[in-house]
Short mmCIF file of C-alpha atoms (C1' of nucleotides) in Angstrom, two decimals:
data_model
loop_
_atom_site.label_atom_id
_atom_site.label_comp_id
_atom_site.label_asym_id
_atom_site.label_seq_id
_atom_site.Cartn_x
_atom_site.Cartn_y
_atom_site.Cartn_z
CA MET A 1 72.58 55.54 34.76
CA ILE A 2 70.85 53.32 32.77
CA PHE A 3 68.49 56.03 31.10
CA GLU A 4 70.78 58.70 29.06
CA LYS A 5 68.12 61.50 28.52
CA LEU A 6 68.05 61.57 32.66
CA LYS A 7 71.68 61.14 33.22
CA ASN A 8 71.82 64.58 34.45
CA ILE A 9 68.99 64.43 36.70
CA ASN A 10 70.17 65.51 40.46
CA ASP A 11 67.36 63.69 42.55
CA PRO A 12 68.39 61.07 45.63
CA ASN A 13 64.98 59.71 44.55
CA ILE A 14 66.69 58.33 41.32
CA ALA A 15 68.24 55.50 43.15
CA ASN A 16 64.37 54.38 44.30
CA LEU A 17 63.01 55.10 40.50
CA LEU A 18 65.96 52.75 39.25
CA SER A 19 65.05 50.11 41.07
CA ASP A 20 61.53 49.94 40.53
CA PHE A 21 63.19 50.28 37.49
CA GLN A 22 64.86 47.70 37.10
CA LYS A 23 62.33 45.46 38.24
CA ILE A 24 60.38 46.11 34.87
CA MET A 25 63.10 45.49 32.58
CA LYS A 26 63.85 42.75 31.59
CA GLN A 27 67.33 41.78 29.59
CA ASN A 28 68.11 39.62 26.40
CA THR A 29 70.51 39.08 23.76
CA TYR A 30 69.83 39.06 19.75
CA SER A 31 71.91 38.35 17.05
CA LYS A 32 72.23 41.13 13.85
CA LYS A 33 69.12 41.38 11.51
CA GLU A 34 66.99 40.44 14.42
CA ILE A 35 63.45 42.29 14.24
CA LEU A 36 62.15 43.56 17.93
CA HIS A 37 58.79 44.83 16.53
CA GLU A 38 57.61 45.03 13.54
CA GLU A 39 55.26 47.54 10.98
CA GLY A 40 50.78 46.38 11.53
CA ALA A 41 51.89 46.02 15.53
CA ILE A 42 50.66 47.39 18.45
CA CYS A 43 54.66 48.29 19.96
CA ASN A 44 54.51 46.72 23.39
CA HIS A 45 58.01 47.94 24.22
CA LEU A 46 60.71 50.33 24.97
CA TYR A 47 63.88 48.58 24.84
CA LEU A 48 67.37 50.34 25.65
CA ILE A 49 70.80 49.16 23.81
CA GLN A 50 73.13 47.80 26.87
CA LYS A 51 75.55 46.98 23.76
CA GLY A 52 74.61 46.82 20.34
CA VAL A 53 73.25 48.91 17.29
CA ALA A 54 68.77 48.79 16.45
CA ARG A 55 67.49 50.92 13.93
CA SER A 56 63.70 51.88 13.71
CA PHE A 57 62.28 51.91 9.65
CA TYR A 58 59.92 52.24 7.52
CA TYR A 59 58.69 51.92 4.12
CA LYS A 60 57.77 54.75 2.03
CA ASP A 61 56.95 54.02 -1.79
CA GLY A 62 59.20 50.67 -0.90
CA LYS A 63 61.89 52.40 0.05
CA ASP A 64 63.11 51.48 3.10
CA ILE A 65 63.61 55.03 5.39
CA THR A 66 65.38 54.61 8.27
CA ALA A 67 63.61 57.05 11.24
CA HIS A 68 66.32 56.41 14.76
CA PHE A 69 69.28 54.89 15.24
CA ALA A 70 69.73 53.54 19.11
CA VAL A 71 73.06 52.67 20.27
CA GLU A 72 74.68 51.73 23.48
CA ASN A 73 72.88 53.63 26.64
CA GLY A 74 70.22 54.54 23.66
CA THR A 75 66.66 54.00 23.78
CA ILE A 76 64.13 52.66 20.75
CA THR A 77 60.24 52.26 20.33
CA ALA A 78 57.73 53.16 17.87
CA ILE A 79 57.07 55.82 20.27
CA ASP A 80 54.02 56.99 18.19
CA SER A 81 52.39 53.49 18.80
CA PHE A 82 53.60 53.51 22.50
CA ILE A 83 52.37 56.43 22.97
CA GLN A 84 49.00 55.59 21.78
CA ARG A 85 48.39 52.33 21.77
CA LYS A 86 47.56 52.02 17.57
CA LYS A 87 48.79 49.92 15.19
CA SER A 88 52.41 51.00 14.57
CA ARG A 89 53.78 51.98 10.55
CA TYR A 90 57.57 51.29 12.15
CA ASN A 91 59.52 48.29 12.23
CA ILE A 92 62.91 47.55 14.13
CA GLU A 93 66.06 45.74 14.23
CA LEU A 94 69.42 44.96 15.34
CA LEU A 95 71.62 45.98 12.95
CA GLU A 96 74.91 43.70 15.62
CA ASP A 97 74.52 41.44 17.35
CA SER A 98 73.25 43.23 20.85
CA GLU A 99 72.08 42.82 24.28
CA VAL A 100 69.05 44.92 25.20
CA ILE A 101 67.10 45.51 28.06
CA SER A 102 63.44 46.14 27.43
CA ILE A 103 60.21 47.13 29.30
CA SER A 104 56.67 46.78 29.01
CA HIS A 105 54.11 49.57 28.62
CA GLN A 106 52.09 47.15 30.36
CA ASP A 107 54.31 47.29 33.58
CA MET A 108 55.21 50.92 32.86
CA HIS A 109 52.03 51.43 34.06
CA THR A 110 51.33 49.63 36.66
CA LEU A 111 54.50 51.23 38.34
CA LEU A 112 52.94 54.71 37.78
CA GLU A 113 49.99 53.73 38.10
CA GLU A 114 51.46 52.60 41.66
CA LYS A 115 54.28 55.44 42.17
CA PRO A 116 52.73 58.16 40.20
CA HIS A 117 55.34 59.72 42.13
CA TYR A 118 57.58 58.41 38.63
CA GLU A 119 55.83 60.48 36.06
CA LYS A 120 58.14 63.34 36.94
CA TYR A 121 61.11 61.37 35.08
CA VAL A 122 58.74 60.22 32.63
CA ARG A 123 57.97 63.87 31.79
CA LEU A 124 61.48 65.09 31.97
CA PHE A 125 62.49 61.97 29.38
CA LEU A 126 60.36 63.07 27.34
CA GLU A 127 60.81 66.87 27.77
CA GLN A 128 64.61 65.38 26.46
CA ILE A 129 63.41 63.37 23.68
CA TYR A 130 61.23 66.60 22.36
CA ILE A 131 64.31 68.55 22.53
CA ASP A 132 66.01 66.26 20.80
CA LEU A 133 62.76 65.74 17.60
CA ALA A 134 62.80 69.82 17.42
CA GLU A 135 66.22 69.93 16.73
CA ARG A 136 66.58 66.94 14.58
CA ILE A 137 63.17 69.22 12.66
CA GLU A 138 65.76 71.53 12.16
CA ASP A 139 68.34 69.99 10.85
CA LEU A 140 65.88 68.79 7.79
CA LEU A 141 64.65 72.16 7.01
CA PHE A 142 67.74 74.44 7.12
CA HIS A 143 70.62 72.68 7.03
CA SER A 144 71.88 71.38 3.56
CA ALA A 145 72.01 67.50 2.53
CA LYS A 146 75.70 68.53 3.37
CA GLU A 147 75.58 70.26 6.60
CA ARG A 148 73.50 67.15 8.36
CA TYR A 149 76.25 64.90 6.78
CA ASP A 150 78.88 66.57 9.26
CA LYS A 151 76.82 66.92 11.27
CA LEU A 152 76.53 63.23 11.51
CA VAL A 153 80.13 63.01 11.67
CA LYS A 154 80.78 65.41 13.86
CA HIS A 155 78.15 64.51 16.47
CA THR A 156 78.16 60.45 15.87
CA PRO A 157 81.60 59.46 13.80
CA ASN A 158 81.08 55.95 15.41
CA LEU A 159 77.73 55.58 14.13
CA LEU A 160 79.22 55.94 11.07
CA GLN A 161 81.88 52.98 11.24
CA ARG A 162 78.93 50.92 12.33
CA VAL A 163 76.26 51.48 9.70
CA SER A 164 75.67 51.18 6.02
CA LEU A 165 75.38 54.50 4.24
CA LYS A 166 72.21 53.64 2.91
CA HIS A 167 70.36 53.31 6.24
CA ILE A 168 72.27 57.00 7.01
CA SER A 169 71.14 58.26 3.78
CA SER A 170 67.38 57.78 4.36
CA TYR A 171 68.52 59.38 8.30
CA ILE A 172 69.67 62.45 7.05
CA GLY A 173 66.24 62.84 3.90
CA ILE A 174 69.09 61.77 1.02
CA THR A 175 69.47 59.10 -1.51
CA GLN A 176 71.75 56.81 -1.01
CA GLU A 177 73.69 58.63 -4.08
CA THR A 178 73.72 61.70 -3.38
CA LEU A 179 75.60 60.63 -0.33
CA SER A 180 77.91 58.96 -1.91
CA ARG A 181 78.78 62.21 -4.14
CA ILE A 182 79.15 64.58 -0.91
CA ARG A 183 81.46 62.15 0.86
CA THR A 184 83.71 61.99 -1.91
CA GLN A 185 83.79 65.56 -2.74
CA ALA A 186 84.00 66.56 0.54
CA MET B 1 38.77 72.34 27.64
CA ILE B 2 41.71 75.14 28.31
CA PHE B 3 44.04 72.50 26.57
CA GLU B 4 43.35 71.00 23.45
CA LYS B 5 45.44 68.00 23.98
CA LEU B 6 44.64 66.90 26.80
CA LYS B 7 40.64 66.39 25.57
CA ASN B 8 40.39 63.29 25.02
CA ILE B 9 40.93 62.65 28.01
CA ASN B 10 38.43 61.08 30.57
CA ASP B 11 39.48 61.30 33.91
CA PRO B 12 37.42 62.75 36.90
CA ASN B 13 40.31 64.60 38.33
CA ILE B 14 40.53 66.59 35.23
CA ALA B 15 38.21 69.35 36.75
CA ASN B 16 40.14 69.74 39.67
CA LEU B 17 43.18 70.20 37.40
CA LEU B 18 41.93 73.16 35.38
CA SER B 19 40.32 74.99 38.40
CA ASP B 20 44.38 74.73 39.79
CA PHE B 21 45.58 75.12 36.24
CA GLN B 22 42.75 78.23 36.19
CA LYS B 23 44.57 79.82 39.20
CA ILE B 24 47.88 80.15 37.87
CA MET B 25 46.51 81.74 34.95
CA LYS B 26 46.99 85.16 33.80
CA GLN B 27 44.66 86.52 30.94
CA ASN B 28 45.79 90.09 28.36
CA THR B 29 44.74 91.00 25.34
CA TYR B 30 47.47 92.17 22.39
CA SER B 31 47.21 93.76 19.22
CA LYS B 32 48.64 92.64 16.20
CA LYS B 33 52.58 92.13 16.07
CA GLU B 34 53.00 92.51 19.28
CA ILE B 35 55.44 90.33 20.56
CA LEU B 36 54.73 87.28 22.79
CA HIS B 37 59.25 86.72 23.32
CA GLU B 38 61.87 87.61 21.37
CA GLU B 39 65.13 85.67 20.42
CA GLY B 40 67.84 85.62 23.34
CA ALA B 41 65.54 86.00 26.09
CA ILE B 42 65.35 82.89 28.58
CA CYS B 43 60.66 81.92 27.75
CA ASN B 44 59.44 81.86 30.83
CA HIS B 45 55.71 80.89 29.57
CA LEU B 46 53.28 79.12 27.83
CA TYR B 47 50.59 80.48 25.68
CA LEU B 48 47.61 79.59 25.88
CA ILE B 49 45.41 80.80 22.29
CA GLN B 50 42.23 81.60 23.29
CA LYS B 51 41.21 84.06 20.15
CA GLY B 52 43.73 85.31 17.57
CA VAL B 53 47.06 84.20 16.16
CA ALA B 54 50.44 83.01 16.81
CA ARG B 55 53.37 82.28 15.60
CA SER B 56 56.82 81.60 16.22
CA PHE B 57 59.68 81.97 13.85
CA TYR B 58 63.49 82.66 13.80
CA TYR B 59 66.09 84.05 11.73
CA LYS B 60 68.04 81.74 9.60
CA ASP B 61 70.87 82.74 6.92
CA GLY B 62 68.64 85.67 7.48
CA LYS B 63 65.12 85.08 6.59
CA ASP B 64 61.82 84.42 8.74
CA ILE B 65 61.58 81.67 8.67
CA THR B 66 58.23 79.88 11.26
CA ALA B 67 58.49 77.06 13.57
CA HIS B 68 55.05 77.14 15.09
CA PHE B 69 51.36 77.95 14.27
CA ALA B 70 48.92 78.80 17.23
CA VAL B 71 45.08 79.08 16.37
CA GLU B 72 42.27 78.90 19.08
CA ASN B 73 43.25 76.55 22.10
CA GLY B 74 46.72 75.78 20.37
CA THR B 75 49.60 76.67 22.31
CA ILE B 76 52.55 77.77 21.94
CA THR B 77 55.73 78.37 23.45
CA ALA B 78 59.86 78.66 23.14
CA ILE B 79 59.58 74.47 23.77
CA ASP B 80 62.43 73.87 24.03
CA SER B 81 63.97 76.95 25.79
CA PHE B 82 60.57 77.32 28.45
CA ILE B 83 61.97 73.34 29.44
CA GLN B 84 65.63 73.76 29.01
CA ARG B 85 65.93 76.81 30.86
CA LYS B 86 68.15 78.72 28.32
CA LYS B 87 68.63 81.24 25.87
CA SER B 88 65.78 81.21 23.18
CA ARG B 89 66.61 80.94 19.58
CA TYR B 90 62.45 81.91 18.36
CA ASN B 91 60.43 85.28 18.15
CA ILE B 92 56.89 84.13 19.06
CA GLU B 93 53.99 87.08 17.49
CA LEU B 94 50.92 87.84 17.36
CA LEU B 95 49.16 88.14 13.61
CA GLU B 96 46.07 89.41 14.18
CA ASP B 97 44.89 90.75 17.90
CA SER B 98 44.38 88.73 20.20
CA GLU B 99 43.32 86.68 23.47
CA VAL B 100 46.49 85.06 25.42
CA ILE B 101 46.13 82.86 28.44
CA SER B 102 49.72 82.53 29.90
CA ILE B 103 51.47 80.31 32.17
CA SER B 104 54.80 81.69 33.59
CA HIS B 105 57.61 78.49 34.12
CA GLN B 106 57.48 79.66 37.76
CA ASP B 107 54.19 79.31 38.53
CA MET B 108 53.52 75.83 37.01
CA HIS B 109 57.35 74.13 38.72
CA THR B 110 55.58 74.96 41.90
CA LEU B 111 52.31 73.93 41.41
CA LEU B 112 53.86 70.25 39.92
CA GLU B 113 56.03 70.18 43.75
CA GLU B 114 52.72 70.95 45.48
CA LYS B 115 50.69 68.26 43.50
CA PRO B 116 52.77 65.73 41.51
CA HIS B 117 49.76 63.84 40.63
CA TYR B 118 49.55 66.55 37.62
CA GLU B 119 52.50 65.39 36.98
CA LYS B 120 50.63 62.96 34.51
CA TYR B 121 48.58 65.20 32.57
CA VAL B 122 51.77 67.10 31.77
CA ARG B 123 53.32 64.31 30.66
CA LEU B 124 50.69 63.23 28.62
CA PHE B 125 50.75 66.16 27.37
CA LEU B 126 54.60 66.55 26.38
CA GLU B 127 52.99 63.07 24.84
CA GLN B 128 50.48 64.85 22.41
CA ILE B 129 52.24 67.68 21.39
CA TYR B 130 55.84 65.08 20.62
CA ILE B 131 53.37 62.67 18.27
CA ASP B 132 52.79 66.33 16.37
CA LEU B 133 56.47 66.47 16.19
CA ALA B 134 56.90 63.12 14.78
CA GLU B 135 54.66 63.45 12.40
CA ARG B 136 55.96 66.97 11.30
CA ILE B 137 59.00 65.39 10.47
CA GLU B 138 57.83 62.39 8.45
CA ASP B 139 55.64 64.92 6.48
CA LEU B 140 58.59 67.12 5.93
CA LEU B 141 61.06 63.99 4.58
CA PHE B 142 58.97 62.18 2.93
CA HIS B 143 56.49 64.76 1.02
CA SER B 144 56.89 66.87 -1.54
CA ALA B 145 57.21 70.19 -0.80
CA LYS B 146 52.72 70.17 -3.15
CA GLU B 147 52.26 67.81 -0.80
CA ARG B 148 52.87 68.92 2.14
CA TYR B 149 50.75 72.63 1.44
CA ASP B 150 47.75 70.24 0.24
CA LYS B 151 48.36 68.74 3.51
CA LEU B 152 47.80 72.12 5.49
CA VAL B 153 45.22 73.12 2.91
CA LYS B 154 42.82 70.02 3.82
CA HIS B 155 44.03 69.98 7.60
CA THR B 156 43.81 73.33 8.95
CA PRO B 157 41.95 75.88 5.35
CA ASN B 158 41.41 78.39 8.05
CA LEU B 159 44.61 78.97 8.46
CA LEU B 160 45.32 79.74 4.72
CA GLN B 161 42.68 82.43 5.14
CA ARG B 162 44.61 83.94 8.37
CA VAL B 163 48.06 83.61 7.80
CA SER B 164 49.91 85.12 4.28
CA LEU B 165 52.02 82.92 2.17
CA LYS B 166 54.99 83.85 3.64
CA HIS B 167 55.03 82.23 6.88
CA ILE B 168 53.46 79.48 4.99
CA SER B 169 56.38 78.37 2.92
CA SER B 170 58.77 79.01 5.50
CA TYR B 171 56.34 77.18 7.14
CA ILE B 172 56.67 74.47 5.36
CA GLY B 173 60.82 74.17 4.48
CA ILE B 174 59.76 75.91 0.62
CA THR B 175 60.53 79.45 -0.59
CA GLN B 176 57.46 82.18 -0.95
CA GLU B 177 57.96 81.79 -5.29
CA THR B 178 57.31 77.96 -4.50
CA LEU B 179 54.53 78.44 -2.95
CA SER B 180 53.08 80.71 -5.56
CA ARG B 181 53.39 78.41 -8.25
CA ILE B 182 51.94 75.51 -7.11
CA ARG B 183 49.08 77.60 -6.08
CA THR B 184 48.59 78.52 -9.20
CA GLN B 185 49.61 75.26 -11.08
CA ALA B 186 47.27 72.49 -8.49
"C1'" DT C 1 91.08 31.16 -2.37
"C1'" DA C 2 87.21 31.58 -5.31
"C1'" DC C 3 82.08 32.33 -4.95
"C1'" DC C 4 78.10 35.53 -3.72
"C1'" DT C 5 76.15 39.16 -1.89
"C1'" DT C 6 76.01 43.39 -0.17
"C1'" DT C 7 77.64 47.84 -0.45
"C1'" DT C 8 78.93 52.10 -2.19
"C1'" DT C 9 80.58 54.47 -6.29
"C1'" DT C 10 80.12 56.25 -10.76
"C1'" DG C 11 77.71 58.06 -14.92
"C1'" DA C 12 73.92 60.57 -17.57
"C1'" DC C 13 70.16 62.96 -17.74
"C1'" DA C 14 65.56 64.76 -15.75
"C1'" DA C 15 63.39 66.79 -12.14
"C1'" DT C 16 62.30 69.59 -8.21
"C1'" DT C 17 63.64 73.73 -6.10
"C1'" DG C 18 65.79 77.82 -5.22
"C1'" DT C 19 67.26 82.81 -6.20
"C1'" DC C 20 67.17 86.71 -8.35
"C1'" DA C 21 64.54 90.86 -9.94
"C1'" DA C 22 60.57 92.64 -11.26
"C1'" DA C 23 56.00 93.54 -11.99
"C1'" DA C 24 50.89 92.39 -10.11
"C1'" DA C 25 47.85 92.54 -7.30
"C1'" DA C 26 45.95 93.61 -2.04
"C1'" DA C 27 45.97 95.65 1.70
"C1'" DT C 28 46.38 99.44 4.15
"C1'" DT C 29 47.49 104.63 5.46
"C1'" DT C 30 46.50 109.62 4.45
"C1'" DA D 1 40.18 108.21 -3.63
"C1'" DA D 2 45.28 108.42 -3.64
"C1'" DA D 3 49.24 107.04 -1.92
"C1'" DT D 4 52.32 104.03 -0.32
"C1'" DT D 5 53.55 99.66 1.30
"C1'" DT D 6 53.32 94.82 1.87
"C1'" DT D 7 52.30 90.34 -0.88
"C1'" DT D 8 52.01 87.87 -3.88
"C1'" DT D 9 53.20 85.52 -8.64
"C1'" DT D 10 55.69 85.37 -12.88
"C1'" DG D 11 60.43 84.88 -16.19
"C1'" DA D 12 64.79 83.74 -16.03
"C1'" DC D 13 68.43 80.55 -15.37
"C1'" DA D 14 71.40 78.03 -11.37
"C1'" DA D 15 71.97 75.23 -8.12
"C1'" DT D 16 71.06 70.37 -6.00
"C1'" DT D 17 69.12 66.66 -5.49
"C1'" DG D 18 66.29 61.78 -7.40
"C1'" DT D 19 66.29 58.58 -10.37
"C1'" DC D 20 68.20 54.91 -13.47
"C1'" DA D 21 71.91 51.30 -14.75
"C1'" DA D 22 75.59 49.80 -14.48
"C1'" DA D 23 80.26 49.01 -12.47
"C1'" DA D 24 83.66 48.93 -8.22
"C1'" DA D 25 84.49 47.85 -3.59
"C1'" DA D 26 84.11 45.32 -0.10
"C1'" DG D 27 82.29 41.67 2.84
"C1'" DG D 28 80.83 36.61 4.07
"C1'" DT D 29 80.42 31.97 2.96
"C1'" DA D 30 81.75 27.49 1.21
#
DNA sequence: TACCTTTTTTGACAATTGTCAAAAAAATTT
DNA sequence: AAATTTTTTTGACAATTGTCAAAAAAGGTA
């Protein structure tokens, strides 16, 4: 299942959906450090990571802050820009040599116009990522830095091995130094 | 426009949507402190506040934490439970005597099955609340307690006058005492 | 291997926010 | 209006996290 977020859906039509979406998917390979999207531009693509790791990030007071990671089967985009069609504050870069599928906003829009019965799946996709985001808020509000780190270790241990700690630390909302201290005293 | 989140949509069909949704809406009046939804139950309704204020909240280490406020024209539900059909950690209560419209999950599901072209609007609604949530994450991560409070004062000053500071403080992720100190030294 | 760059850790200290207890102020009820 | 309850503020102190600077470790390259 290309769209990991829809993997639990039991629906005979899903095969058609996949085949139609496949028509608007374009695959590319990128090398480490390549940029998929740069801040200031409107983000016109939804990216599916087939192989590799990507992160979205932005600058706050000159500091580089990671907003989201995507590994194999994950999706990434500058979601506010993609949805609202406005300039993005986010950048998206690859952290490993990667294979990435991209779907253009225009193609997706056209597909949804032509086959509005696919709206349902976009809705389901949004529901899933909404839940993910809501959990992240709870996490930030009500767990300590250490708890957030432990959760990450437990939930996505492989990410820790593939991504530098400075990105991890900003992702969980703390400084690199604090994360380092958390790790040693654990 | 009943659905504030869809107010910017320019679409001739929106009138039909409204009329169909109106058929599944039920209006009730509630008095202050009444509970719309209690934790442990699956949340079966989406609530639209016509008049009054509601908040969703839950308990973390015995402390009452506000997750969301809804004033006139706003929507509120235990969104994770409503979407995933699982038990909710949230409660929803009214903070003033209120008039509330409720839409049952079942009725909405049925309506979407019958008229799948309405899926698009649900998708647009979800996009909007996703953006709101994403902004909230940025706010929590990258603004100080004082900045978060000032933003609230600027953005929703009337809320401050209608809701007690203990709810405001937990909403912006700080203690009541810290909020009190922020307010005096401002 | 040696060199250079990037990442991670450590130290010292400062700033922010939390905790607990109590007082003051405001709102609600009798 | 008085009494009661709830909300807000204040004080003293502790805990957490951040900042800045530097050292150590790890990774990549010539």
